[in-house]
Short mmCIF file of N, CA and C in Angstrom, two decimals:
data_model
loop_
_atom_site.label_atom_id
_atom_site.label_comp_id
_atom_site.label_asym_id
_atom_site.label_seq_id
_atom_site.Cartn_x
_atom_site.Cartn_y
_atom_site.Cartn_z
N UNK W 1 95.15 23.05 -284.43
CA UNK W 1 94.56 22.29 -283.37
C UNK W 1 93.50 23.11 -282.64
N UNK W 2 93.79 24.37 -282.46
CA UNK W 2 92.85 25.26 -281.76
C UNK W 2 91.52 25.33 -282.49
N UNK W 3 91.57 25.43 -283.81
CA UNK W 3 90.33 25.54 -284.58
C UNK W 3 89.52 24.23 -284.53
N UNK W 4 90.21 23.11 -284.54
CA UNK W 4 89.50 21.84 -284.42
C UNK W 4 88.86 21.71 -283.04
N UNK W 5 89.56 22.15 -282.01
CA UNK W 5 88.98 22.11 -280.67
C UNK W 5 87.80 23.06 -280.57
N UNK W 6 87.90 24.23 -281.20
CA UNK W 6 86.76 25.15 -281.21
C UNK W 6 85.55 24.51 -281.86
N UNK W 7 85.79 23.81 -282.95
CA UNK W 7 84.68 23.13 -283.62
C UNK W 7 84.10 22.04 -282.70
N UNK W 8 84.97 21.32 -282.02
CA UNK W 8 84.54 20.25 -281.12
C UNK W 8 83.71 20.79 -279.95
N UNK W 9 84.10 21.96 -279.45
CA UNK W 9 83.40 22.57 -278.31
C UNK W 9 82.37 23.60 -278.76
N UNK W 10 81.95 23.56 -280.02
CA UNK W 10 80.90 24.42 -280.57
C UNK W 10 81.21 25.91 -280.41
N UNK W 11 82.46 26.28 -280.66
CA UNK W 11 82.84 27.68 -280.68
C UNK W 11 83.19 28.28 -279.33
N UNK W 12 83.15 27.49 -278.27
CA UNK W 12 83.46 28.02 -276.94
C UNK W 12 84.98 27.99 -276.72
N UNK W 13 85.57 29.18 -276.56
CA UNK W 13 87.02 29.29 -276.46
C UNK W 13 87.57 28.72 -275.16
N UNK W 14 86.85 28.90 -274.08
CA UNK W 14 87.38 28.51 -272.77
C UNK W 14 87.77 27.03 -272.68
N UNK W 15 86.89 26.07 -273.01
CA UNK W 15 87.32 24.66 -272.92
C UNK W 15 88.40 24.30 -273.93
N UNK W 16 88.39 24.97 -275.08
CA UNK W 16 89.42 24.69 -276.08
C UNK W 16 90.79 25.10 -275.56
N UNK W 17 90.86 26.29 -274.99
CA UNK W 17 92.14 26.79 -274.46
C UNK W 17 92.57 25.98 -273.24
N UNK W 18 91.62 25.63 -272.38
CA UNK W 18 91.96 24.82 -271.20
C UNK W 18 92.46 23.44 -271.61
N UNK W 19 91.94 22.89 -272.68
CA UNK W 19 92.44 21.61 -273.18
C UNK W 19 93.89 21.75 -273.64
N UNK W 20 94.19 22.83 -274.33
CA UNK W 20 95.57 23.06 -274.77
C UNK W 20 96.51 23.29 -273.59
N UNK W 21 96.03 24.01 -272.57
CA UNK W 21 96.84 24.21 -271.36
C UNK W 21 97.11 22.88 -270.68
N UNK W 22 96.10 22.02 -270.59
CA UNK W 22 96.28 20.70 -269.97
C UNK W 22 97.28 19.85 -270.73
N UNK W 23 97.18 19.88 -272.05
CA UNK W 23 98.13 19.13 -272.87
C UNK W 23 99.55 19.66 -272.69
N UNK W 24 99.69 20.96 -272.63
CA UNK W 24 101.00 21.57 -272.42
C UNK W 24 101.56 21.18 -271.06
N UNK W 25 100.72 21.18 -270.03
CA UNK W 25 101.16 20.79 -268.68
C UNK W 25 101.64 19.34 -268.67
N UNK W 26 100.93 18.46 -269.38
CA UNK W 26 101.35 17.05 -269.44
C UNK W 26 102.73 16.92 -270.08
N UNK W 27 102.93 17.62 -271.18
CA UNK W 27 104.23 17.54 -271.84
C UNK W 27 105.34 18.19 -271.02
N UNK W 28 105.01 19.21 -270.25
CA UNK W 28 106.00 19.81 -269.35
C UNK W 28 106.42 18.82 -268.27
N UNK W 29 105.46 18.12 -267.70
CA UNK W 29 105.78 17.11 -266.68
C UNK W 29 106.62 15.98 -267.26
N UNK W 30 106.31 15.58 -268.48
CA UNK W 30 107.11 14.55 -269.14
C UNK W 30 108.53 15.04 -269.35
N UNK W 31 108.69 16.29 -269.82
CA UNK W 31 110.02 16.85 -270.06
C UNK W 31 110.82 16.95 -268.76
N UNK W 32 110.16 17.37 -267.69
CA UNK W 32 110.86 17.47 -266.40
C UNK W 32 111.28 16.09 -265.90
N UNK W 33 110.41 15.09 -266.10
CA UNK W 33 110.76 13.75 -265.64
C UNK W 33 111.95 13.18 -266.41
N UNK W 34 112.12 13.59 -267.67
CA UNK W 34 113.25 13.11 -268.45
C UNK W 34 114.59 13.62 -267.92
N UNK W 35 114.58 14.70 -267.16
CA UNK W 35 115.84 15.20 -266.61
C UNK W 35 116.40 14.27 -265.54
N UNK W 36 115.55 13.42 -264.97
CA UNK W 36 115.97 12.48 -263.92
C UNK W 36 116.39 11.12 -264.46
N UNK W 37 116.11 10.85 -265.72
CA UNK W 37 116.43 9.55 -266.31
C UNK W 37 117.81 9.58 -266.95
N UNK W 38 118.44 8.39 -266.97
CA UNK W 38 119.77 8.30 -267.57
C UNK W 38 119.86 7.04 -268.43
N UNK W 39 120.70 7.09 -269.44
CA UNK W 39 121.02 5.92 -270.25
C UNK W 39 119.87 5.39 -271.07
N UNK W 40 119.80 4.06 -271.13
CA UNK W 40 118.82 3.38 -271.96
C UNK W 40 117.40 3.61 -271.46
N UNK W 41 117.25 3.84 -270.18
CA UNK W 41 115.91 4.08 -269.62
C UNK W 41 115.27 5.30 -270.26
N UNK W 42 116.04 6.35 -270.45
CA UNK W 42 115.49 7.56 -271.07
C UNK W 42 115.07 7.30 -272.51
N UNK W 43 115.82 6.49 -273.23
CA UNK W 43 115.47 6.17 -274.61
C UNK W 43 114.17 5.36 -274.67
N UNK W 44 114.03 4.39 -273.77
CA UNK W 44 112.81 3.57 -273.74
C UNK W 44 111.60 4.44 -273.43
N UNK W 45 111.71 5.32 -272.44
CA UNK W 45 110.60 6.20 -272.10
C UNK W 45 110.29 7.19 -273.22
N UNK W 46 111.31 7.66 -273.91
CA UNK W 46 111.08 8.56 -275.04
C UNK W 46 110.29 7.86 -276.14
N UNK W 47 110.65 6.65 -276.47
CA UNK W 47 109.93 5.90 -277.50
C UNK W 47 108.48 5.68 -277.07
N UNK W 48 108.27 5.33 -275.80
CA UNK W 48 106.91 5.11 -275.30
C UNK W 48 106.09 6.40 -275.40
N UNK W 49 106.66 7.52 -275.00
CA UNK W 49 105.95 8.80 -275.06
C UNK W 49 105.61 9.16 -276.50
N UNK W 50 106.53 8.98 -277.42
CA UNK W 50 106.28 9.29 -278.83
C UNK W 50 105.16 8.41 -279.38
N UNK W 51 105.22 7.11 -279.11
CA UNK W 51 104.19 6.21 -279.60
C UNK W 51 102.81 6.53 -279.01
N UNK W 52 102.77 6.81 -277.72
CA UNK W 52 101.50 7.17 -277.09
C UNK W 52 100.95 8.48 -277.64
N UNK W 53 101.83 9.43 -277.89
CA UNK W 53 101.40 10.72 -278.44
C UNK W 53 100.80 10.54 -279.83
N UNK W 54 101.47 9.76 -280.67
CA UNK W 54 100.96 9.50 -282.01
C UNK W 54 99.61 8.80 -281.93
N UNK W 55 99.49 7.83 -281.05
CA UNK W 55 98.23 7.09 -280.91
C UNK W 55 97.10 8.01 -280.46
N UNK W 56 97.37 8.85 -279.48
CA UNK W 56 96.34 9.77 -278.99
C UNK W 56 95.93 10.76 -280.07
N UNK W 57 96.90 11.31 -280.81
CA UNK W 57 96.58 12.24 -281.88
C UNK W 57 95.76 11.57 -282.98
N UNK W 58 96.07 10.32 -283.29
CA UNK W 58 95.29 9.60 -284.31
C UNK W 58 93.88 9.32 -283.80
N UNK W 59 93.74 8.97 -282.53
CA UNK W 59 92.41 8.71 -281.96
C UNK W 59 91.56 9.98 -281.96
N UNK W 60 92.19 11.12 -281.74
CA UNK W 60 91.47 12.38 -281.72
C UNK W 60 91.23 12.94 -283.12
N UNK W 61 91.86 12.34 -284.13
CA UNK W 61 91.64 12.77 -285.51
C UNK W 61 92.56 13.88 -285.97
N UNK W 62 93.62 14.15 -285.22
CA UNK W 62 94.54 15.22 -285.60
C UNK W 62 95.67 14.74 -286.49
N UNK W 63 95.95 13.47 -286.49
CA UNK W 63 97.04 12.94 -287.31
C UNK W 63 96.54 11.72 -288.05
N UNK W 64 95.98 11.93 -289.22
CA UNK W 64 95.48 10.81 -290.00
C UNK W 64 96.48 10.48 -291.09
N UNK W 65 96.53 9.23 -291.45
CA UNK W 65 97.47 8.77 -292.48
C UNK W 65 96.89 9.00 -293.86
N UNK W 66 95.59 8.91 -294.00
CA UNK W 66 94.94 9.06 -295.30
C UNK W 66 95.04 10.50 -295.80
N UNK W 67 95.10 10.63 -297.12
CA UNK W 67 95.14 11.96 -297.72
C UNK W 67 93.76 12.59 -297.66
N UNK W 68 93.69 13.90 -297.46
CA UNK W 68 92.37 14.54 -297.43
C UNK W 68 91.72 14.50 -298.81
N UNK W 69 90.40 14.45 -298.82
CA UNK W 69 89.67 14.46 -300.09
C UNK W 69 89.82 15.79 -300.78
N UNK W 70 90.02 15.75 -302.11
CA UNK W 70 90.14 16.98 -302.87
C UNK W 70 88.75 17.40 -303.31
N UNK W 71 88.36 18.63 -303.03
CA UNK W 71 87.03 19.08 -303.45
C UNK W 71 86.88 19.04 -304.96
N UNK W 72 85.65 18.85 -305.42
CA UNK W 72 85.39 18.76 -306.85
C UNK W 72 85.75 20.05 -307.57
N UNK W 73 85.54 21.19 -306.93
CA UNK W 73 85.86 22.48 -307.56
C UNK W 73 87.36 22.59 -307.83
N UNK W 74 88.18 22.07 -306.95
CA UNK W 74 89.63 22.16 -307.14
C UNK W 74 90.08 21.30 -308.31
N UNK W 75 89.45 20.14 -308.49
CA UNK W 75 89.85 19.28 -309.61
C UNK W 75 89.41 19.87 -310.95
N UNK W 76 88.29 20.59 -310.97
CA UNK W 76 87.81 21.20 -312.20
C UNK W 76 88.64 22.41 -312.60
N UNK W 77 89.13 23.17 -311.63
CA UNK W 77 89.93 24.35 -311.95
C UNK W 77 91.30 23.99 -312.47
N UNK W 78 91.75 22.75 -312.21
CA UNK W 78 93.06 22.37 -312.71
C UNK W 78 93.03 22.10 -314.21
N UNK W 79 91.83 21.99 -314.80
CA UNK W 79 91.70 21.75 -316.23
C UNK W 79 91.10 22.96 -316.93
N UNK W 80 91.66 24.11 -316.72
CA UNK W 80 91.11 25.35 -317.28
C UNK W 80 91.30 25.41 -318.78
N UNK W 81 92.31 24.79 -319.33
CA UNK W 81 92.60 24.89 -320.75
C UNK W 81 91.70 23.99 -321.59
N UNK W 82 90.79 23.28 -320.95
CA UNK W 82 89.90 22.40 -321.69
C UNK W 82 90.51 21.05 -321.99
N UNK W 83 91.61 20.73 -321.31
CA UNK W 83 92.25 19.44 -321.53
C UNK W 83 91.38 18.34 -320.98
N UNK W 84 91.41 17.22 -321.65
CA UNK W 84 90.67 16.06 -321.17
C UNK W 84 91.55 15.28 -320.20
N UNK W 85 90.94 14.66 -319.18
CA UNK W 85 91.74 13.91 -318.21
C UNK W 85 92.39 12.69 -318.80
#
């Protein structure tokens, strides 16, 4: 995640690290708030937090469902023995 943020911020470490600190602070507040919840309410909030987290990560491009493209060089090296596909 750090390297993707570095790329997003054009190599500047400060905003990348501050983004990670902010994200950590948000999850800390969520964890602390869960200590006050009881029963089914805590389960409902947990599901909401998980779904929102997945949605945010997908929107930011950190959790994609599609498989990454395999580079052409990698597919050619798998046929070193001269086997035909």
